[in-house]
PDB file of N, CA, C and O in Angstrom:
ATOM      1  N   MET A  55      75.154   8.132  -9.807  1.00 88.00           N
ATOM      2  CA  MET A  55      74.184   8.922  -9.831  1.00 88.00           C
ATOM      3  C   MET A  55      73.227   8.693  -9.341  1.00 88.00           C
ATOM      4  O   MET A  55      72.583   7.343  -9.478  1.00 88.00           O
ATOM      5  N   ILE A  56      72.179   9.345  -8.685  1.00 94.00           N
ATOM      6  CA  ILE A  56      70.733   9.353  -7.932  1.00 94.00           C
ATOM      7  C   ILE A  56      70.059   9.674  -8.455  1.00 94.00           C
ATOM      8  O   ILE A  56      69.839  10.837  -8.484  1.00 94.00           O
ATOM      9  N   PRO A  57      68.765   9.145  -9.316  1.00 96.00           N
ATOM     10  CA  PRO A  57      68.070   9.920  -9.951  1.00 96.00           C
ATOM     11  C   PRO A  57      66.687  10.250  -9.458  1.00 96.00           C
ATOM     12  O   PRO A  57      66.151  11.308  -9.438  1.00 96.00           O
ATOM     13  N   HIS A  58      66.587   9.772  -7.986  1.00 97.00           N
ATOM     14  CA  HIS A  58      65.477  10.140  -7.639  1.00 97.00           C
ATOM     15  C   HIS A  58      65.709   8.954  -5.831  1.00 97.00           C
ATOM     16  O   HIS A  58      66.355   8.065  -6.081  1.00 97.00           O
ATOM     17  N   VAL A  59      64.961   9.496  -5.058  1.00 97.00           N
ATOM     18  CA  VAL A  59      64.792   9.141  -3.602  1.00 97.00           C
ATOM     19  C   VAL A  59      63.298   8.791  -3.437  1.00 97.00           C
ATOM     20  O   VAL A  59      62.416   9.839  -3.269  1.00 97.00           O
ATOM     21  N   THR A  60      62.610   7.983  -2.881  1.00 97.00           N
ATOM     22  CA  THR A  60      61.130   7.532  -2.581  1.00 97.00           C
ATOM     23  C   THR A  60      61.106   7.658  -1.129  1.00 97.00           C
ATOM     24  O   THR A  60      61.836   6.992  -0.428  1.00 97.00           O
ATOM     25  N   ILE A  61      59.812   8.104  -0.461  1.00 95.00           N
ATOM     26  CA  ILE A  61      59.561   7.984   0.710  1.00 95.00           C
ATOM     27  C   ILE A  61      59.169   6.646   1.031  1.00 95.00           C
ATOM     28  O   ILE A  61      58.215   5.957   0.447  1.00 95.00           O
ATOM     29  N   ASN A  62      59.704   5.939   2.374  1.00 96.00           N
ATOM     30  CA  ASN A  62      59.237   4.527   2.514  1.00 96.00           C
ATOM     31  C   ASN A  62      57.702   4.771   3.586  1.00 96.00           C
ATOM     32  O   ASN A  62      57.614   5.964   4.082  1.00 96.00           O
ATOM     33  N   GLN A  63      56.955   3.887   3.410  1.00 92.00           N
ATOM     34  CA  GLN A  63      55.498   4.212   4.290  1.00 92.00           C
ATOM     35  C   GLN A  63      55.843   3.535   5.455  1.00 92.00           C
ATOM     36  O   GLN A  63      55.249   2.668   6.184  1.00 92.00           O
ATOM     37  N   ARG A  64      56.541   4.571   6.352  1.00 89.00           N
ATOM     38  CA  ARG A  64      56.485   4.387   7.948  1.00 89.00           C
ATOM     39  C   ARG A  64      56.592   5.661   8.471  1.00 89.00           C
ATOM     40  O   ARG A  64      56.457   6.376   7.902  1.00 89.00           O
ATOM     41  N   ASP A  65      56.502   5.587   9.760  1.00 92.00           N
ATOM     42  CA  ASP A  65      56.247   6.803  10.569  1.00 92.00           C
ATOM     43  C   ASP A  65      57.569   7.701  11.114  1.00 92.00           C
ATOM     44  O   ASP A  65      58.643   6.963  10.720  1.00 92.00           O
ATOM     45  N   ILE A  66      57.555   8.788  10.833  1.00 94.00           N
ATOM     46  CA  ILE A  66      58.542   9.534  11.055  1.00 94.00           C
ATOM     47  C   ILE A  66      59.223   9.389  12.551  1.00 94.00           C
ATOM     48  O   ILE A  66      58.418   9.433  13.670  1.00 94.00           O
ATOM     49  N   ALA A  67      60.497   9.066  12.846  1.00 95.00           N
ATOM     50  CA  ALA A  67      61.056   9.138  14.112  1.00 95.00           C
ATOM     51  C   ALA A  67      61.409  10.548  14.270  1.00 95.00           C
ATOM     52  O   ALA A  67      62.032  11.215  13.909  1.00 95.00           O
ATOM     53  N   TYR A  68      61.027  10.629  15.977  1.00 95.00           N
ATOM     54  CA  TYR A  68      61.929  11.789  16.087  1.00 95.00           C
ATOM     55  C   TYR A  68      62.422  11.832  17.431  1.00 95.00           C
ATOM     56  O   TYR A  68      62.204  11.207  18.315  1.00 95.00           O
ATOM     57  N   ASP A  69      63.658  12.108  17.514  1.00 96.00           N
ATOM     58  CA  ASP A  69      64.990  12.362  18.636  1.00 96.00           C
ATOM     59  C   ASP A  69      64.609  13.628  19.289  1.00 96.00           C
ATOM     60  O   ASP A  69      65.452  14.603  18.826  1.00 96.00           O
ATOM     61  N   ALA A  70      64.178  13.665  20.463  1.00 95.00           N
ATOM     62  CA  ALA A  70      63.755  14.981  21.053  1.00 95.00           C
ATOM     63  C   ALA A  70      65.315  15.504  21.699  1.00 95.00           C
ATOM     64  O   ALA A  70      65.608  16.672  21.592  1.00 95.00           O
ATOM     65  N   ARG A  71      66.394  14.531  21.883  1.00 96.00           N
ATOM     66  CA  ARG A  71      67.544  15.245  22.367  1.00 96.00           C
ATOM     67  C   ARG A  71      68.150  15.719  21.284  1.00 96.00           C
ATOM     68  O   ARG A  71      68.808  16.609  21.427  1.00 96.00           O
ATOM     69  N   ALA A  72      68.347  14.677  20.116  1.00 95.00           N
ATOM     70  CA  ALA A  72      69.237  15.739  19.176  1.00 95.00           C
ATOM     71  C   ALA A  72      68.222  16.754  18.156  1.00 95.00           C
ATOM     72  O   ALA A  72      68.788  17.622  17.234  1.00 95.00           O
ATOM     73  N   GLN A  73      66.736  16.993  18.451  1.00 96.00           N
ATOM     74  CA  GLN A  73      66.010  17.692  18.020  1.00 96.00           C
ATOM     75  C   GLN A  73      65.849  17.682  16.498  1.00 96.00           C
ATOM     76  O   GLN A  73      66.241  18.518  15.680  1.00 96.00           O
ATOM     77  N   GLN A  74      66.280  16.197  15.959  1.00 97.00           N
ATOM     78  CA  GLN A  74      65.658  16.000  14.683  1.00 97.00           C
ATOM     79  C   GLN A  74      64.643  14.839  14.387  1.00 97.00           C
ATOM     80  O   GLN A  74      64.794  14.066  15.281  1.00 97.00           O
ATOM     81  N   ALA A  75      64.053  14.909  13.129  1.00 97.00           N
ATOM     82  CA  ALA A  75      63.375  14.107  12.631  1.00 97.00           C
ATOM     83  C   ALA A  75      64.054  13.160  11.780  1.00 97.00           C
ATOM     84  O   ALA A  75      64.549  13.866  10.934  1.00 97.00           O
ATOM     85  N   ALA A  76      63.428  11.950  11.589  1.00 97.00           N
ATOM     86  CA  ALA A  76      63.973  11.091  10.665  1.00 97.00           C
ATOM     87  C   ALA A  76      63.257  10.436   9.511  1.00 97.00           C
ATOM     88  O   ALA A  76      62.254   9.574  10.177  1.00 97.00           O
ATOM     89  N   LEU A  77      63.148  10.175   8.492  1.00 96.00           N
ATOM     90  CA  LEU A  77      62.258   9.766   7.574  1.00 96.00           C
ATOM     91  C   LEU A  77      62.960   8.723   6.752  1.00 96.00           C
ATOM     92  O   LEU A  77      64.148   9.056   6.150  1.00 96.00           O
ATOM     93  N   SER A  78      61.948   7.547   6.940  1.00 97.00           N
ATOM     94  CA  SER A  78      62.703   6.758   5.907  1.00 97.00           C
ATOM     95  C   SER A  78      62.507   6.750   4.545  1.00 97.00           C
ATOM     96  O   SER A  78      61.684   6.860   4.213  1.00 97.00           O
ATOM     97  N   VAL A  79      63.783   6.524   3.653  1.00 97.00           N
ATOM     98  CA  VAL A  79      63.589   6.551   2.397  1.00 97.00           C
ATOM     99  C   VAL A  79      64.275   5.441   1.607  1.00 97.00           C
ATOM    100  O   VAL A  79      65.116   4.629   2.298  1.00 97.00           O
ATOM    101  N   THR A  80      64.271   5.636   0.247  1.00 98.00           N
ATOM    102  CA  THR A  80      64.934   4.206  -0.403  1.00 98.00           C
ATOM    103  C   THR A  80      65.735   5.350  -1.458  1.00 98.00           C
ATOM    104  O   THR A  80      64.745   6.187  -2.239  1.00 98.00           O
ATOM    105  N   VAL A  81      66.786   5.119  -1.816  1.00 98.00           N
ATOM    106  CA  VAL A  81      67.722   5.898  -2.536  1.00 98.00           C
ATOM    107  C   VAL A  81      67.830   4.857  -3.648  1.00 98.00           C
ATOM    108  O   VAL A  81      68.148   3.622  -3.653  1.00 98.00           O
ATOM    109  N   HIS A  82      67.501   5.190  -5.039  1.00 98.00           N
ATOM    110  CA  HIS A  82      67.213   4.514  -6.107  1.00 98.00           C
ATOM    111  C   HIS A  82      68.472   4.886  -7.070  1.00 98.00           C
ATOM    112  O   HIS A  82      68.646   6.318  -7.413  1.00 98.00           O
ATOM    113  N   HIS A  83      68.968   3.936  -7.569  1.00 97.00           N
ATOM    114  CA  HIS A  83      70.503   4.375  -8.192  1.00 97.00           C
ATOM    115  C   HIS A  83      70.173   3.832  -9.930  1.00 97.00           C
ATOM    116  O   HIS A  83      69.005   3.170 -10.463  1.00 97.00           O
ATOM    117  N   ARG A  84      70.949   4.557 -10.896  1.00 96.00           N
ATOM    118  CA  ARG A  84      70.570   4.450 -12.426  1.00 96.00           C
ATOM    119  C   ARG A  84      70.893   3.112 -12.639  1.00 96.00           C
ATOM    120  O   ARG A  84      69.976   2.506 -13.698  1.00 96.00           O
ATOM    121  N   ASP A  85      71.667   2.621 -12.185  1.00 96.00           N
ATOM    122  CA  ASP A  85      71.333   1.023 -12.473  1.00 96.00           C
ATOM    123  C   ASP A  85      70.563   0.055 -12.124  1.00 96.00           C
ATOM    124  O   ASP A  85      70.640  -1.166 -12.269  1.00 96.00           O
ATOM    125  N   GLY A  86      69.529   0.382 -11.660  1.00 95.00           N
ATOM    126  CA  GLY A  86      68.275  -0.066 -11.099  1.00 95.00           C
ATOM    127  C   GLY A  86      68.879  -0.420  -9.568  1.00 95.00           C
ATOM    128  O   GLY A  86      67.642  -1.143  -8.949  1.00 95.00           O
ATOM    129  N   GLY A  87      69.666  -0.612  -9.047  1.00 96.00           N
ATOM    130  CA  GLY A  87      70.011  -0.511  -7.454  1.00 96.00           C
ATOM    131  C   GLY A  87      69.572   0.260  -6.167  1.00 96.00           C
ATOM    132  O   GLY A  87      68.682   1.274  -6.858  1.00 96.00           O
ATOM    133  N   THR A  88      69.150  -0.246  -5.432  1.00 97.00           N
ATOM    134  CA  THR A  88      68.001   0.483  -4.350  1.00 97.00           C
ATOM    135  C   THR A  88      69.092   0.241  -3.093  1.00 97.00           C
ATOM    136  O   THR A  88      69.695  -0.810  -2.811  1.00 97.00           O
ATOM    137  N   GLU A  89      68.695   1.025  -1.914  1.00 97.00           N
ATOM    138  CA  GLU A  89      69.252   1.304  -0.955  1.00 97.00           C
ATOM    139  C   GLU A  89      68.455   2.289   0.135  1.00 97.00           C
ATOM    140  O   GLU A  89      68.327   3.309  -0.074  1.00 97.00           O
ATOM    141  N   PRO A  90      68.220   1.415   1.110  1.00 97.00           N
ATOM    142  CA  PRO A  90      67.381   2.324   2.328  1.00 97.00           C
ATOM    143  C   PRO A  90      68.812   3.508   2.988  1.00 97.00           C
ATOM    144  O   PRO A  90      69.580   3.119   3.092  1.00 97.00           O
ATOM    145  N   SER A  91      67.962   4.516   3.322  1.00 97.00           N
ATOM    146  CA  SER A  91      68.644   5.335   4.413  1.00 97.00           C
ATOM    147  C   SER A  91      67.767   6.398   4.548  1.00 97.00           C
ATOM    148  O   SER A  91      66.540   5.797   4.867  1.00 97.00           O
ATOM    149  N   LEU A  92      67.909   7.461   5.599  1.00 96.00           N
ATOM    150  CA  LEU A  92      67.195   8.189   6.248  1.00 96.00           C
ATOM    151  C   LEU A  92      67.386   9.629   5.968  1.00 96.00           C
ATOM    152  O   LEU A  92      68.182  10.018   5.356  1.00 96.00           O
ATOM    153  N   LEU A  93      66.333  10.216   5.624  1.00 96.00           N
ATOM    154  CA  LEU A  93      66.143  11.674   5.479  1.00 96.00           C
ATOM    155  C   LEU A  93      66.034  12.432   6.819  1.00 96.00           C
ATOM    156  O   LEU A  93      65.075  12.404   7.527  1.00 96.00           O
ATOM    157  N   VAL A  94      67.320  13.197   7.358  1.00 97.00           N
ATOM    158  CA  VAL A  94      67.038  13.847   8.649  1.00 97.00           C
ATOM    159  C   VAL A  94      66.905  15.081   8.720  1.00 97.00           C
ATOM    160  O   VAL A  94      67.543  15.995   7.813  1.00 97.00           O
ATOM    161  N   MET A  95      66.037  15.978   9.368  1.00 97.00           N
ATOM    162  CA  MET A  95      65.606  16.954   9.312  1.00 97.00           C
ATOM    163  C   MET A  95      65.606  17.596  10.744  1.00 97.00           C
ATOM    164  O   MET A  95      65.541  17.314  11.500  1.00 97.00           O
ATOM    165  N   ASP A  96      65.921  19.042  10.803  1.00 96.00           N
ATOM    166  CA  ASP A  96      65.906  20.010  12.050  1.00 96.00           C
ATOM    167  C   ASP A  96      64.604  20.216  11.934  1.00 96.00           C
ATOM    168  O   ASP A  96      63.780  20.320  11.050  1.00 96.00           O
ATOM    169  N   PRO A  97      64.488  21.017  13.620  1.00 95.00           N
ATOM    170  CA  PRO A  97      62.884  21.002  13.535  1.00 95.00           C
ATOM    171  C   PRO A  97      62.430  22.323  12.467  1.00 95.00           C
ATOM    172  O   PRO A  97      61.274  22.345  12.080  1.00 95.00           O
ATOM    173  N   GLY A  98      63.524  23.381  11.787  1.00 96.00           N
ATOM    174  CA  GLY A  98      62.901  24.415  11.139  1.00 96.00           C
ATOM    175  C   GLY A  98      62.644  23.632   9.711  1.00 96.00           C
ATOM    176  O   GLY A  98      61.486  23.843   8.976  1.00 96.00           O
ATOM    177  N   GLN A  99      63.400  22.854   9.538  1.00 97.00           N
ATOM    178  CA  GLN A  99      63.165  21.959   7.970  1.00 97.00           C
ATOM    179  C   GLN A  99      61.880  21.282   8.286  1.00 97.00           C
ATOM    180  O   GLN A  99      60.906  21.274   7.090  1.00 97.00           O
ATOM    181  N   VAL A 100      61.484  20.933   9.313  1.00 95.00           N
ATOM    182  CA  VAL A 100      60.182  19.985   9.270  1.00 95.00           C
ATOM    183  C   VAL A 100      59.223  20.699   9.578  1.00 95.00           C
ATOM    184  O   VAL A 100      58.061  20.570   8.752  1.00 95.00           O
ATOM    185  N   GLU A 101      59.180  22.298   9.980  1.00 96.00           N
ATOM    186  CA  GLU A 101      58.095  23.015   9.490  1.00 96.00           C
ATOM    187  C   GLU A 101      57.917  23.624   8.041  1.00 96.00           C
ATOM    188  O   GLU A 101      56.708  23.625   7.884  1.00 96.00           O
ATOM    189  N   LEU A 102      58.950  23.728   7.765  1.00 97.00           N
ATOM    190  CA  LEU A 102      58.903  24.342   6.422  1.00 97.00           C
ATOM    191  C   LEU A 102      58.368  23.384   5.449  1.00 97.00           C
ATOM    192  O   LEU A 102      57.495  23.379   4.498  1.00 97.00           O
ATOM    193  N   TYR A 103      58.656  21.991   5.492  1.00 95.00           N
ATOM    194  CA  TYR A 103      58.317  21.105   4.754  1.00 95.00           C
ATOM    195  C   TYR A 103      56.715  20.727   5.252  1.00 95.00           C
ATOM    196  O   TYR A 103      55.963  20.298   4.499  1.00 95.00           O
ATOM    197  N   ALA A 104      56.486  20.879   6.562  1.00 96.00           N
ATOM    198  CA  ALA A 104      54.724  20.498   6.740  1.00 96.00           C
ATOM    199  C   ALA A 104      54.133  21.779   6.056  1.00 96.00           C
ATOM    200  O   ALA A 104      52.959  21.260   5.356  1.00 96.00           O
ATOM    201  N   ILE A 105      54.505  22.681   6.088  1.00 98.00           N
ATOM    202  CA  ILE A 105      53.699  23.874   5.131  1.00 98.00           C
ATOM    203  C   ILE A 105      53.398  23.385   3.781  1.00 98.00           C
ATOM    204  O   ILE A 105      52.792  24.060   2.975  1.00 98.00           O
ATOM    205  N   GLN A 106      54.702  23.467   3.256  1.00 98.00           N
ATOM    206  CA  GLN A 106      54.994  23.132   1.646  1.00 98.00           C
ATOM    207  C   GLN A 106      53.945  21.925   1.524  1.00 98.00           C
ATOM    208  O   GLN A 106      53.287  21.882   0.713  1.00 98.00           O
ATOM    209  N   LEU A 107      53.863  20.814   1.968  1.00 96.00           N
ATOM    210  CA  LEU A 107      53.119  19.540   1.980  1.00 96.00           C
ATOM    211  C   LEU A 107      51.755  20.274   2.080  1.00 96.00           C
ATOM    212  O   LEU A 107      50.603  19.506   1.212  1.00 96.00           O
ATOM    213  N   ASP A 108      51.456  20.777   3.245  1.00 97.00           N
ATOM    214  CA  ASP A 108      49.738  21.258   3.106  1.00 97.00           C
ATOM    215  C   ASP A 108      49.245  22.272   2.037  1.00 97.00           C
ATOM    216  O   ASP A 108      48.226  22.076   1.687  1.00 97.00           O
ATOM    217  N   GLN A 109      50.321  22.803   1.632  1.00 98.00           N
ATOM    218  CA  GLN A 109      50.047  23.850   0.265  1.00 98.00           C
ATOM    219  C   GLN A 109      49.951  22.833  -0.805  1.00 98.00           C
ATOM    220  O   GLN A 109      48.888  22.801  -1.665  1.00 98.00           O
ATOM    221  N   ALA A 110      50.726  21.732  -1.224  1.00 98.00           N
ATOM    222  CA  ALA A 110      50.507  20.864  -1.978  1.00 98.00           C
ATOM    223  C   ALA A 110      49.041  20.016  -1.869  1.00 98.00           C
ATOM    224  O   ALA A 110      48.589  19.808  -2.932  1.00 98.00           O
ATOM    225  N   ILE A 111      48.829  19.741  -0.686  1.00 98.00           N
ATOM    226  CA  ILE A 111      47.688  19.278  -0.521  1.00 98.00           C
ATOM    227  C   ILE A 111      46.443  19.666  -0.997  1.00 98.00           C
ATOM    228  O   ILE A 111      45.652  19.465  -1.566  1.00 98.00           O
ATOM    229  N   ALA A 112      46.573  21.018  -0.520  1.00 97.00           N
ATOM    230  CA  ALA A 112      45.237  22.132  -0.921  1.00 97.00           C
ATOM    231  C   ALA A 112      45.162  22.399  -2.436  1.00 97.00           C
ATOM    232  O   ALA A 112      43.991  22.318  -2.936  1.00 97.00           O
ATOM    233  N   ARG A 113      46.292  22.312  -3.105  1.00 97.00           N
ATOM    234  CA  ARG A 113      46.362  22.402  -4.900  1.00 97.00           C
ATOM    235  C   ARG A 113      45.690  21.487  -5.028  1.00 97.00           C
ATOM    236  O   ARG A 113      45.292  21.385  -6.218  1.00 97.00           O
ATOM    237  N   ARG A 114      46.322  20.038  -4.858  1.00 97.00           N
ATOM    238  CA  ARG A 114      45.701  18.948  -5.218  1.00 97.00           C
ATOM    239  C   ARG A 114      43.983  18.636  -5.006  1.00 97.00           C
ATOM    240  O   ARG A 114      43.323  18.483  -6.228  1.00 97.00           O
ATOM    241  N   LYS A 115      43.705  19.390  -3.892  1.00 96.00           N
ATOM    242  CA  LYS A 115      42.306  19.078  -3.587  1.00 96.00           C
ATOM    243  C   LYS A 115      41.591  20.047  -4.441  1.00 96.00           C
ATOM    244  O   LYS A 115      40.221  19.670  -5.097  1.00 96.00           O
ATOM    245  N   ALA A 116      41.691  21.285  -4.742  1.00 95.00           N
ATOM    246  CA  ALA A 116      41.255  22.376  -5.968  1.00 95.00           C
ATOM    247  C   ALA A 116      41.401  21.743  -7.133  1.00 95.00           C
ATOM    248  O   ALA A 116      40.295  22.068  -7.908  1.00 95.00           O
ATOM    249  N   ALA A 117      42.283  21.119  -7.643  1.00 95.00           N
ATOM    250  CA  ALA A 117      42.470  20.676  -9.036  1.00 95.00           C
ATOM    251  C   ALA A 117      41.445  19.454  -9.027  1.00 95.00           C
ATOM    252  O   ALA A 117      40.857  19.163  -9.974  1.00 95.00           O
ATOM    253  N   GLN A 118      41.341  18.544  -7.986  1.00 95.00           N
ATOM    254  CA  GLN A 118      40.053  17.731  -8.114  1.00 95.00           C
ATOM    255  C   GLN A 118      38.915  18.121  -8.435  1.00 95.00           C
ATOM    256  O   GLN A 118      38.141  17.557  -8.756  1.00 95.00           O
ATOM    257  N   GLU A 119      38.720  19.113  -7.484  1.00 93.00           N
ATOM    258  CA  GLU A 119      37.287  19.865  -7.329  1.00 93.00           C
ATOM    259  C   GLU A 119      37.128  20.831  -8.255  1.00 93.00           C
ATOM    260  O   GLU A 119      35.804  20.684  -9.043  1.00 93.00           O
ATOM    261  N   ASP A 120      38.294  21.194  -9.371  1.00 92.00           N
ATOM    262  CA  ASP A 120      37.765  21.959 -10.698  1.00 92.00           C
ATOM    263  C   ASP A 120      37.597  20.658 -11.581  1.00 92.00           C
ATOM    264  O   ASP A 120      36.722  21.030 -12.638  1.00 92.00           O
ATOM    265  N   ALA A 121      38.273  19.436 -11.522  1.00 92.00           N
ATOM    266  CA  ALA A 121      38.041  18.651 -12.495  1.00 92.00           C
ATOM    267  C   ALA A 121      36.448  18.079 -12.354  1.00 92.00           C
ATOM    268  O   ALA A 121      36.289  17.402 -13.336  1.00 92.00           O
ATOM    269  N   ALA A 122      36.024  18.122 -11.132  1.00 90.00           N
ATOM    270  CA  ALA A 122      34.752  17.424 -11.064  1.00 90.00           C
ATOM    271  C   ALA A 122      33.551  18.318 -11.678  1.00 90.00           C
ATOM    272  O   ALA A 122      32.235  17.644 -11.604  1.00 90.00           O
ATOM    273  N   ARG A 123      34.122  19.427 -11.549  1.00 85.00           N
ATOM    274  CA  ARG A 123      32.836  20.553 -12.105  1.00 85.00           C
ATOM    275  C   ARG A 123      32.599  20.266 -13.586  1.00 85.00           C
ATOM    276  O   ARG A 123      33.163  20.157 -14.828  1.00 85.00           O
TER     277      ARG A 123
END
């Protein structure tokens, strides 16, 4: 069982020939073990996650601004 996966602090690789982006991640197992892996995304997935991350960043910024008031 895998409880979660974390993103590694590395650049995203893009393979133009395969039209895929690859994000380095670490897979965490319940027994405490970890292993490196890749999250491979097609162009549509990259665009979707870019939009969703932009929205999450905007919500975080708005929450910080509200908290500062």
